[in-house]
Short mmCIF file of C-alpha atoms in Angstrom, two decimals:
data_model
loop_
_atom_site.label_atom_id
_atom_site.label_comp_id
_atom_site.label_asym_id
_atom_site.label_seq_id
_atom_site.Cartn_x
_atom_site.Cartn_y
_atom_site.Cartn_z
CA MET F 9 59.99 9.57 -46.86
CA ASN F 10 61.86 12.33 -45.02
CA GLY F 11 65.45 11.19 -44.85
CA PRO F 12 67.35 7.88 -44.60
CA HIS F 13 66.00 5.03 -42.53
CA GLU F 14 67.87 3.09 -39.90
CA GLY F 15 67.27 -0.30 -41.56
CA PRO F 16 64.82 -3.14 -40.90
CA GLU F 17 63.64 -3.52 -37.33
CA THR F 18 62.22 -6.26 -35.16
CA ALA F 19 58.54 -6.06 -34.30
CA ALA F 20 59.41 -5.15 -30.71
CA GLY F 21 61.84 -2.48 -31.89
CA VAL F 22 59.25 -0.92 -34.17
CA THR F 23 56.59 -0.97 -31.47
CA GLY F 24 58.98 0.76 -29.10
CA ALA F 25 59.89 3.34 -31.74
CA VAL F 26 56.23 4.06 -32.49
CA ASP F 27 55.48 4.37 -28.76
CA ARG F 28 58.33 6.86 -28.35
CA ALA F 29 57.19 8.77 -31.41
CA PHE F 30 53.66 8.93 -30.03
CA ARG F 31 54.91 10.42 -26.75
CA ASP F 32 57.26 12.86 -28.47
CA GLU F 33 55.49 13.76 -31.70
CA TRP F 34 51.71 13.24 -31.39
CA GLY F 35 50.94 16.81 -30.33
CA GLN F 36 53.14 18.36 -33.03
CA VAL F 37 51.68 16.16 -35.78
CA VAL F 38 48.10 16.96 -34.79
CA ALA F 39 48.84 20.65 -34.31
CA THR F 40 50.42 20.86 -37.77
CA LEU F 41 47.35 19.29 -39.39
CA ILE F 42 44.97 21.55 -37.47
CA GLY F 43 46.97 24.54 -38.68
CA LEU F 44 46.73 23.27 -42.27
CA THR F 45 43.12 22.08 -42.36
CA GLY F 46 41.34 23.85 -39.50
CA ASP F 47 39.55 20.54 -38.83
CA TRP F 48 40.33 19.04 -35.40
CA ASP F 49 38.61 15.70 -36.05
CA LEU F 50 40.31 15.25 -39.41
CA ALA F 51 43.67 16.10 -37.84
CA GLU F 52 43.31 13.47 -35.10
CA GLU F 53 42.05 10.80 -37.49
CA CYS F 54 44.85 11.37 -40.01
CA ALA F 55 47.46 11.39 -37.23
CA GLN F 56 46.10 8.02 -36.06
CA ASP F 57 46.27 6.73 -39.62
CA ALA F 58 49.90 7.84 -39.86
CA PHE F 59 50.86 5.93 -36.71
CA ALA F 60 49.03 2.85 -38.02
CA GLN F 61 50.93 3.20 -41.29
CA ALA F 62 54.20 3.35 -39.35
CA LEU F 63 53.39 0.06 -37.63
CA ARG F 64 52.84 -1.51 -41.06
CA THR F 65 55.82 -0.09 -42.95
CA TRP F 66 58.61 0.49 -40.46
CA PRO F 67 59.25 -3.25 -39.88
CA ARG F 68 59.96 -3.53 -43.62
CA ASP F 69 61.64 -0.19 -44.34
CA GLY F 70 63.22 0.58 -40.98
CA VAL F 71 62.58 3.39 -38.53
CA PRO F 72 63.17 6.73 -40.27
CA ALA F 73 65.90 9.00 -39.01
CA ARG F 74 63.29 11.70 -38.32
CA PRO F 75 60.16 9.86 -37.16
CA GLY F 76 58.25 13.06 -36.47
CA ALA F 77 58.80 14.41 -39.99
CA TRP F 78 57.84 11.03 -41.49
CA LEU F 79 54.63 10.87 -39.45
CA THR F 80 53.69 14.47 -40.23
CA THR F 81 54.20 13.92 -43.96
CA ALA F 82 52.18 10.69 -43.87
CA ALA F 83 49.37 12.38 -41.94
CA ARG F 84 49.42 15.41 -44.23
CA ASN F 85 49.20 13.20 -47.31
CA ARG F 86 46.32 11.29 -45.76
CA ALA F 87 44.50 14.55 -45.01
CA ALA F 88 45.03 15.77 -48.58
CA ASP F 89 43.62 12.48 -49.93
CA ARG F 90 40.54 12.72 -47.74
CA LEU F 91 39.94 16.37 -48.58
CA ARG F 92 40.33 15.62 -52.28
CA ARG F 93 37.73 12.86 -52.12
CA ALA F 94 35.37 15.11 -50.18
CA ALA F 95 36.13 18.23 -52.24
CA VAL F 96 33.07 20.12 -53.39
CA GLY F 97 33.57 23.35 -55.31
CA ALA F 98 36.59 25.41 -56.16
CA ALA F 99 37.29 26.66 -52.62
CA LYS F 100 37.82 23.16 -51.22
CA LEU F 101 39.95 22.16 -54.19
CA ARG F 102 42.14 25.23 -53.65
CA GLU F 103 42.59 24.13 -50.00
CA VAL F 104 43.82 20.71 -51.14
CA ALA F 105 46.13 22.29 -53.69
CA ALA F 106 47.59 24.59 -51.04
CA MET F 107 48.34 21.60 -48.81
CA GLU F 108 50.00 19.69 -51.62
CA ALA F 109 52.11 22.72 -52.54
CA ILE F 110 53.84 22.66 -49.16
CA SER F 111 57.33 21.25 -49.55
CA GLY F 112 60.52 21.04 -47.54
CA GLY F 113 60.33 21.17 -43.75
CA VAL F 114 57.20 20.64 -41.74
CA PRO F 115 55.13 23.74 -41.02
CA GLY F 116 53.80 24.46 -37.56
CA PRO F 117 50.60 26.22 -36.61
CA ASP F 118 49.98 29.66 -38.08
CA GLY F 119 52.12 32.36 -36.57
CA GLU F 120 54.24 30.03 -34.47
CA ALA F 121 57.33 32.17 -35.04
CA ALA F 122 55.67 34.92 -33.00
CA LEU F 123 56.45 33.11 -29.77
CA ASP F 124 59.66 31.30 -30.71
CA GLU F 125 61.65 33.56 -28.42
CA THR F 126 58.96 34.26 -25.82
CA VAL F 127 58.03 30.59 -25.22
CA PRO F 128 61.20 28.55 -25.84
CA ASP F 129 59.51 25.14 -26.00
CA ASP F 130 57.51 23.65 -28.88
CA ARG F 131 55.03 21.70 -26.77
CA LEU F 132 54.35 24.60 -24.42
CA ARG F 133 53.74 26.91 -27.41
CA LEU F 134 51.22 24.39 -28.72
CA MET F 135 49.43 24.36 -25.36
CA PHE F 136 49.09 28.14 -25.37
CA THR F 137 47.79 27.86 -28.92
CA CYS F 138 45.23 25.20 -28.04
CA CYS F 139 43.90 27.03 -24.95
CA HIS F 140 41.78 29.58 -26.80
CA PRO F 141 39.82 31.93 -24.49
CA ALA F 142 36.75 31.79 -26.77
CA LEU F 143 36.12 28.35 -25.25
CA ALA F 144 35.14 27.66 -21.64
CA ILE F 145 38.23 26.86 -19.60
CA GLU F 146 37.14 23.24 -19.03
CA ALA F 147 36.77 22.81 -22.79
CA GLN F 148 40.20 24.36 -23.38
CA VAL F 149 41.82 21.99 -20.90
CA ALA F 150 40.01 18.85 -22.09
CA LEU F 151 40.68 19.58 -25.75
CA THR F 152 44.37 20.24 -25.09
CA LEU F 153 44.77 17.03 -23.08
CA ARG F 154 43.11 15.06 -25.87
CA THR F 155 44.77 16.77 -28.81
CA LEU F 156 48.30 17.49 -27.64
CA ALA F 157 48.91 15.13 -24.72
CA GLY F 158 47.16 12.16 -26.32
CA LEU F 159 45.14 11.25 -23.21
CA THR F 160 42.10 9.14 -23.95
CA THR F 161 38.59 10.48 -23.55
CA ALA F 162 38.10 8.05 -20.64
CA GLU F 163 41.20 9.35 -18.83
CA ILE F 164 40.10 12.96 -19.30
CA ALA F 165 36.58 12.11 -18.13
CA ARG F 166 37.94 10.64 -14.88
CA ALA F 167 40.05 13.75 -14.33
CA PHE F 168 36.90 15.88 -14.56
CA LEU F 169 34.75 13.37 -12.60
CA VAL F 170 32.26 12.91 -15.42
CA GLY F 171 31.22 9.93 -17.51
CA GLU F 172 33.04 9.13 -20.74
CA PRO F 173 29.95 9.84 -22.90
CA THR F 174 29.58 13.26 -21.25
CA MET F 175 33.23 14.13 -21.92
CA SER F 176 32.97 12.88 -25.49
CA LYS F 177 30.03 15.24 -26.07
CA ARG F 178 31.94 18.15 -24.51
CA LEU F 179 34.90 17.56 -26.80
CA THR F 180 32.62 17.34 -29.81
CA ARG F 181 30.83 20.57 -28.88
CA ALA F 182 34.17 22.36 -28.40
CA LYS F 183 35.36 21.28 -31.84
CA GLN F 184 32.05 22.33 -33.38
CA LYS F 185 32.31 25.76 -31.78
CA ILE F 186 35.82 26.17 -33.15
CA ARG F 187 34.60 25.22 -36.61
CA HIS F 188 31.36 27.22 -36.65
CA ALA F 189 32.86 30.33 -35.08
CA ALA F 190 35.97 30.07 -37.27
CA ILE F 191 38.22 30.33 -34.21
CA PRO F 192 41.79 30.51 -35.60
CA TYR F 193 44.41 28.00 -34.54
CA ARG F 194 47.45 30.20 -34.16
CA VAL F 195 50.03 31.03 -31.52
CA PRO F 196 48.92 34.10 -29.54
CA PRO F 197 51.13 37.19 -29.30
CA ALA F 198 53.10 37.52 -26.08
CA HIS F 199 50.79 40.12 -24.52
CA LEU F 200 47.86 37.65 -24.66
CA LEU F 201 49.65 34.85 -22.80
CA PRO F 202 48.31 35.80 -19.34
CA GLU F 203 44.68 35.20 -20.34
CA ARG F 204 45.59 31.66 -21.42
CA THR F 205 47.86 30.85 -18.48
CA PRO F 206 45.17 29.43 -16.12
CA ALA F 207 44.14 26.85 -18.71
CA VAL F 208 47.76 25.89 -19.46
CA LEU F 209 48.42 25.47 -15.72
CA ALA F 210 45.36 23.21 -15.47
CA VAL F 211 46.58 21.12 -18.41
CA LEU F 212 49.98 20.61 -16.78
CA TYR F 213 48.36 19.83 -13.41
CA LEU F 214 46.07 17.14 -14.84
CA LEU F 215 48.86 15.74 -17.02
CA PHE F 216 51.03 15.36 -13.91
CA ASN F 217 48.18 13.76 -11.97
CA GLU F 218 47.58 11.12 -14.63
CA GLY F 219 51.29 10.29 -14.61
CA TYR F 220 51.63 10.32 -10.81
CA SER F 221 48.58 8.09 -10.24
CA ALA F 222 47.45 6.40 -13.44
CA SER F 223 43.66 6.23 -13.48
CA GLU F 224 43.50 2.76 -14.98
CA GLY F 225 45.58 -0.26 -15.93
CA ALA F 226 48.41 -2.34 -14.52
CA ASP F 227 51.02 0.44 -14.28
CA PRO F 228 50.30 2.57 -11.21
CA VAL F 229 52.65 5.32 -12.38
CA ARG F 230 53.25 6.76 -15.86
CA ALA F 231 56.60 8.40 -15.21
CA GLU F 232 56.91 9.79 -18.74
CA LEU F 233 53.75 11.86 -18.25
CA SER F 234 54.62 13.24 -14.82
CA GLY F 235 58.20 13.87 -15.92
CA GLU F 236 57.06 15.81 -18.98
CA ALA F 237 54.62 17.83 -16.88
CA ILE F 238 57.44 18.78 -14.49
CA ARG F 239 59.70 19.72 -17.40
CA LEU F 240 57.04 21.95 -18.94
CA ALA F 241 56.20 23.48 -15.54
CA ARG F 242 59.88 24.40 -15.15
CA VAL F 243 59.84 26.13 -18.52
CA LEU F 244 56.66 27.99 -17.61
CA ALA F 245 57.97 29.04 -14.19
CA ARG F 246 61.11 30.46 -15.83
CA LEU F 247 58.97 32.17 -18.45
CA MET F 248 56.67 33.71 -15.82
CA PRO F 249 58.74 34.14 -12.63
CA ASP F 250 56.30 36.83 -11.40
CA GLU F 251 53.30 34.50 -11.71
CA PRO F 252 53.10 32.83 -8.27
CA GLU F 253 50.66 30.15 -9.40
CA ALA F 254 53.08 28.94 -12.08
CA VAL F 255 55.84 28.70 -9.46
CA GLY F 256 53.40 27.15 -6.98
CA LEU F 257 52.39 24.46 -9.48
CA LEU F 258 56.02 23.48 -10.04
CA ALA F 259 56.53 23.34 -6.25
CA LEU F 260 53.45 21.13 -5.90
CA MET F 261 54.67 18.71 -8.57
CA LEU F 262 58.14 18.42 -7.04
CA LEU F 263 56.83 17.87 -3.51
CA HIS F 264 54.55 15.08 -4.73
CA ASP F 265 57.13 13.55 -7.07
CA ALA F 266 59.60 13.40 -4.18
CA ARG F 267 57.50 10.56 -2.70
CA ARG F 268 57.21 8.56 -5.92
CA ALA F 269 59.78 5.86 -5.07
CA ALA F 270 58.08 5.06 -1.76
CA ARG F 271 54.46 4.95 -2.95
CA PHE F 272 54.52 1.34 -4.18
CA ASP F 273 56.34 -1.74 -2.92
CA ALA F 274 58.37 -4.20 -4.98
CA ALA F 275 55.19 -6.06 -5.97
CA GLY F 276 53.59 -2.85 -7.22
CA ASP F 277 51.18 -2.63 -4.30
CA LEU F 278 50.10 0.73 -2.91
CA VAL F 279 51.87 1.92 0.25
CA LEU F 280 49.86 4.46 2.24
CA LEU F 281 51.50 7.77 3.10
CA GLU F 282 51.61 6.92 6.80
CA ASP F 283 53.44 3.64 6.03
CA GLN F 284 55.97 4.95 3.51
CA ASP F 285 59.72 4.73 4.15
CA ARG F 286 60.50 8.43 4.34
CA ALA F 287 64.20 7.75 3.85
CA ARG F 288 63.26 6.95 0.24
CA TRP F 289 61.73 10.37 -0.35
CA ASP F 290 63.81 12.60 -2.63
CA ALA F 291 65.31 15.25 -0.33
CA GLY F 292 66.52 17.30 -3.31
CA GLU F 293 63.03 17.62 -4.76
CA ILE F 294 61.61 18.42 -1.33
CA GLY F 295 64.18 21.16 -0.81
CA GLU F 296 63.61 22.67 -4.25
CA GLY F 297 59.84 22.44 -3.96
CA THR F 298 59.85 24.08 -0.52
CA ALA F 299 62.08 26.92 -1.71
CA LEU F 300 59.85 27.53 -4.73
CA LEU F 301 56.76 27.56 -2.54
CA GLU F 302 58.30 30.10 -0.18
CA ALA F 303 59.24 32.31 -3.14
CA ALA F 304 55.70 32.12 -4.51
CA LEU F 305 54.07 32.89 -1.16
CA ARG F 306 56.26 35.96 -0.69
CA ARG F 307 54.35 37.58 -3.54
CA ALA F 308 51.24 37.57 -1.32
CA ARG F 309 48.92 36.44 -4.11
CA PRO F 310 47.86 32.99 -2.92
CA GLY F 311 46.10 30.64 -5.30
CA PRO F 312 44.95 27.02 -5.41
CA TYR F 313 48.28 25.56 -6.58
CA GLN F 314 50.20 27.37 -3.86
CA VAL F 315 47.78 26.11 -1.20
CA GLN F 316 48.05 22.55 -2.49
CA ALA F 317 51.83 22.89 -2.47
CA ALA F 318 51.62 24.09 1.15
CA ILE F 319 49.64 20.95 2.03
CA ALA F 320 52.25 18.78 0.31
CA ALA F 321 54.99 20.67 2.21
CA CYS F 322 53.27 19.81 5.52
CA HIS F 323 53.58 16.14 4.65
CA ALA F 324 57.12 16.46 3.31
CA GLY F 325 58.31 18.32 6.42
CA ALA F 326 57.15 15.62 8.87
CA ALA F 327 60.02 13.34 9.85
CA ARG F 328 57.50 10.70 10.97
CA ALA F 329 53.87 10.15 10.09
CA ALA F 330 52.98 10.90 13.72
CA ASP F 331 54.56 14.36 13.37
CA THR F 332 52.18 15.43 10.58
CA ASP F 333 50.26 18.59 11.46
CA TRP F 334 46.81 17.43 10.41
CA THR F 335 45.11 20.43 12.00
CA GLN F 336 47.09 22.74 9.74
CA ILE F 337 46.36 20.53 6.73
CA ALA F 338 42.62 20.62 7.48
CA ALA F 339 42.79 24.41 7.71
CA LEU F 340 44.63 24.61 4.39
CA TYR F 341 41.98 22.45 2.74
CA GLY F 342 39.41 24.90 4.11
CA GLU F 343 41.28 27.73 2.40
CA LEU F 344 41.52 25.68 -0.80
CA ALA F 345 37.76 25.12 -0.70
CA ARG F 346 37.33 28.90 -0.54
CA LEU F 347 39.66 29.55 -3.48
CA ALA F 348 38.57 26.63 -5.66
CA PRO F 349 35.33 25.08 -4.39
CA SER F 350 35.14 21.39 -5.24
CA PRO F 351 33.62 18.25 -3.69
CA VAL F 352 37.02 16.56 -4.06
CA VAL F 353 38.60 19.29 -1.94
CA GLU F 354 35.85 18.79 0.66
CA LEU F 355 36.53 15.04 0.66
CA ASN F 356 40.24 15.67 1.24
CA ARG F 357 39.38 18.09 4.04
CA ALA F 358 37.24 15.36 5.62
CA VAL F 359 40.22 13.00 5.52
CA ALA F 360 42.35 15.63 7.29
CA VAL F 361 39.62 16.20 9.88
CA GLY F 362 39.49 12.45 10.43
CA MET F 363 43.20 12.44 11.16
CA SER F 364 43.18 15.54 13.38
CA ASP F 365 39.85 15.14 15.24
CA GLY F 366 39.07 11.47 14.75
CA PRO F 367 36.85 9.43 12.40
CA ALA F 368 33.63 10.29 14.25
CA ALA F 369 34.15 13.96 13.37
CA ALA F 370 34.86 13.23 9.71
CA LEU F 371 32.16 10.67 8.94
CA PRO F 372 29.26 13.19 8.84
CA LEU F 373 31.25 15.32 6.37
CA VAL F 374 31.72 12.34 4.07
CA GLU F 375 28.11 11.23 4.37
CA ALA F 376 26.94 14.75 3.47
CA LEU F 377 29.06 14.60 0.31
CA ASP F 378 27.58 11.18 -0.47
CA ALA F 379 24.04 12.49 0.01
CA ALA F 380 24.69 15.49 -2.24
CA GLY F 381 25.56 13.13 -5.10
CA ARG F 382 28.28 15.36 -6.56
CA LEU F 383 30.90 12.61 -6.28
CA ALA F 384 28.78 9.79 -7.67
CA GLY F 385 31.05 7.33 -9.44
CA TYR F 386 34.21 8.58 -7.71
CA HIS F 387 35.79 5.54 -6.05
CA LEU F 388 37.62 7.49 -3.35
CA LEU F 389 34.36 8.62 -1.75
CA PRO F 390 33.29 5.10 -0.64
CA ALA F 391 36.95 4.25 0.01
CA VAL F 392 37.30 7.13 2.48
CA ARG F 393 33.96 6.29 4.06
CA ALA F 394 35.06 2.65 4.40
CA ASP F 395 38.27 3.66 6.15
CA LEU F 396 36.43 5.87 8.63
CA LEU F 397 33.92 3.09 9.37
CA ARG F 398 36.78 0.60 9.83
CA ARG F 399 38.46 2.90 12.33
CA LEU F 400 35.16 3.23 14.18
CA GLY F 401 34.90 -0.56 14.44
CA ARG F 402 31.83 -0.77 12.16
CA ARG F 403 33.22 -3.68 10.16
CA ALA F 404 30.06 -4.73 8.30
CA ASP F 405 29.39 -1.18 7.12
CA ALA F 406 33.05 -0.78 6.22
CA ALA F 407 32.96 -3.99 4.15
CA ALA F 408 29.95 -2.74 2.20
CA ALA F 409 31.71 0.55 1.48
CA TYR F 410 34.90 -1.22 0.38
CA ARG F 411 32.80 -3.28 -2.04
CA ASP F 412 31.28 -0.07 -3.41
CA ALA F 413 34.77 1.37 -3.94
CA LEU F 414 35.93 -1.81 -5.67
CA GLU F 415 33.11 -1.55 -8.17
CA LEU F 416 34.30 1.92 -9.16
CA ALA F 417 38.12 1.67 -8.98
CA THR F 418 39.91 1.09 -12.30
CA ALA F 419 43.62 1.11 -11.36
CA ASP F 420 44.98 -2.35 -10.51
CA ALA F 421 47.10 -1.24 -7.54
CA GLU F 422 44.15 0.53 -5.91
CA ARG F 423 41.90 -2.46 -6.48
CA ARG F 424 44.42 -4.77 -4.77
CA TYR F 425 44.61 -2.39 -1.80
CA LEU F 426 40.82 -2.28 -1.49
CA ARG F 427 40.63 -6.08 -1.64
CA ARG F 428 43.17 -6.34 1.18
CA ARG F 429 41.19 -3.92 3.33
CA LEU F 430 37.96 -5.76 2.54
CA ALA F 431 39.55 -9.06 3.58
CA GLU F 432 40.72 -7.49 6.85
CA VAL F 433 37.32 -6.16 7.89
CA THR F 434 35.55 -9.27 6.69
CA ALA F 435 37.86 -11.43 8.79
CA GLY F 436 37.43 -9.05 11.74
CA THR F 437 41.18 -8.44 12.09
#
């Protein structure tokens, strides 16, 4: 199927090949099936079936020379089989026949050639295609993360600070709207790109965040996700050099990524920003990120990504933790709250206030957020509260808050950090 194979493989070799194919090809496979069938659920299910088929057959037949083409053909055949079994009436049968008539090469979504020159990257074109303005922007972003990036519903739910059942319902409703309203899945013409840019920026931002700080599991960092987000942000910034938020997002990613090597120790344990070895920060990324931020700000159209990049630049520009300008950072979070109101932004501002004015000034801000209930289930709220209480010497209250945070945290490295802090306040050290 689709070209010569590379010969029989070990189980580990096949698993690795399927994992690589999932990272590289999942979005294209699903997008192709959506373009052919117009059914998002069917596309995802048949893509999953194709990857399962690969795990069964590649150990025997070898990894194909073009894994993406093999997977797309397998998924397309599976979709045709399912449509044939479900076919009712001549119209549905004609749809199956049209799919089976496709031969040679693997088609992309309708109209993809329209942006081949304008958007010179397959995955970025797919993101612009998926972010249809007929959907609410949150639905666009969630659906794109699920469909093209392959993030799980649970990971997307944590990014939006909602429960997994709630996010599952939102995804279902978005797909139903696409189906009932007959929203076409096709690449938009170049002049319609700007209306889709905010959603694409949000997709890249959340993709980077999940890679930079994995929301669950043993691996604290998913470098392939953050690296791909940076790559796509570079493409977008080159494509839209006059869009300061696109440039600001790339600056933000680079300034954060510069600290990646220092964020965890050899045992995989979390190292707080104030304790990181700043000699391990990537000076090249800091320099590039700072230059990009300055270029974006010169356009005098500030936005949330530029402000976040400015906060990251404050950290990156401090030679020592003690040199950090926390007053400026608190002010920037205030500006961010004006541009993009969010309880998470307010929590981060409280942390900055705690560093600039002391924990007694920040604790009421955190307790007000707790009372409002808008961050219920977000582990960093009790974690921040615990840290402020610890610094105030209220060890029993701090211990209770650390326990609350432990119940909510899902990433192993964060859970180990919280356990260490809990042990410290419990022992009275």
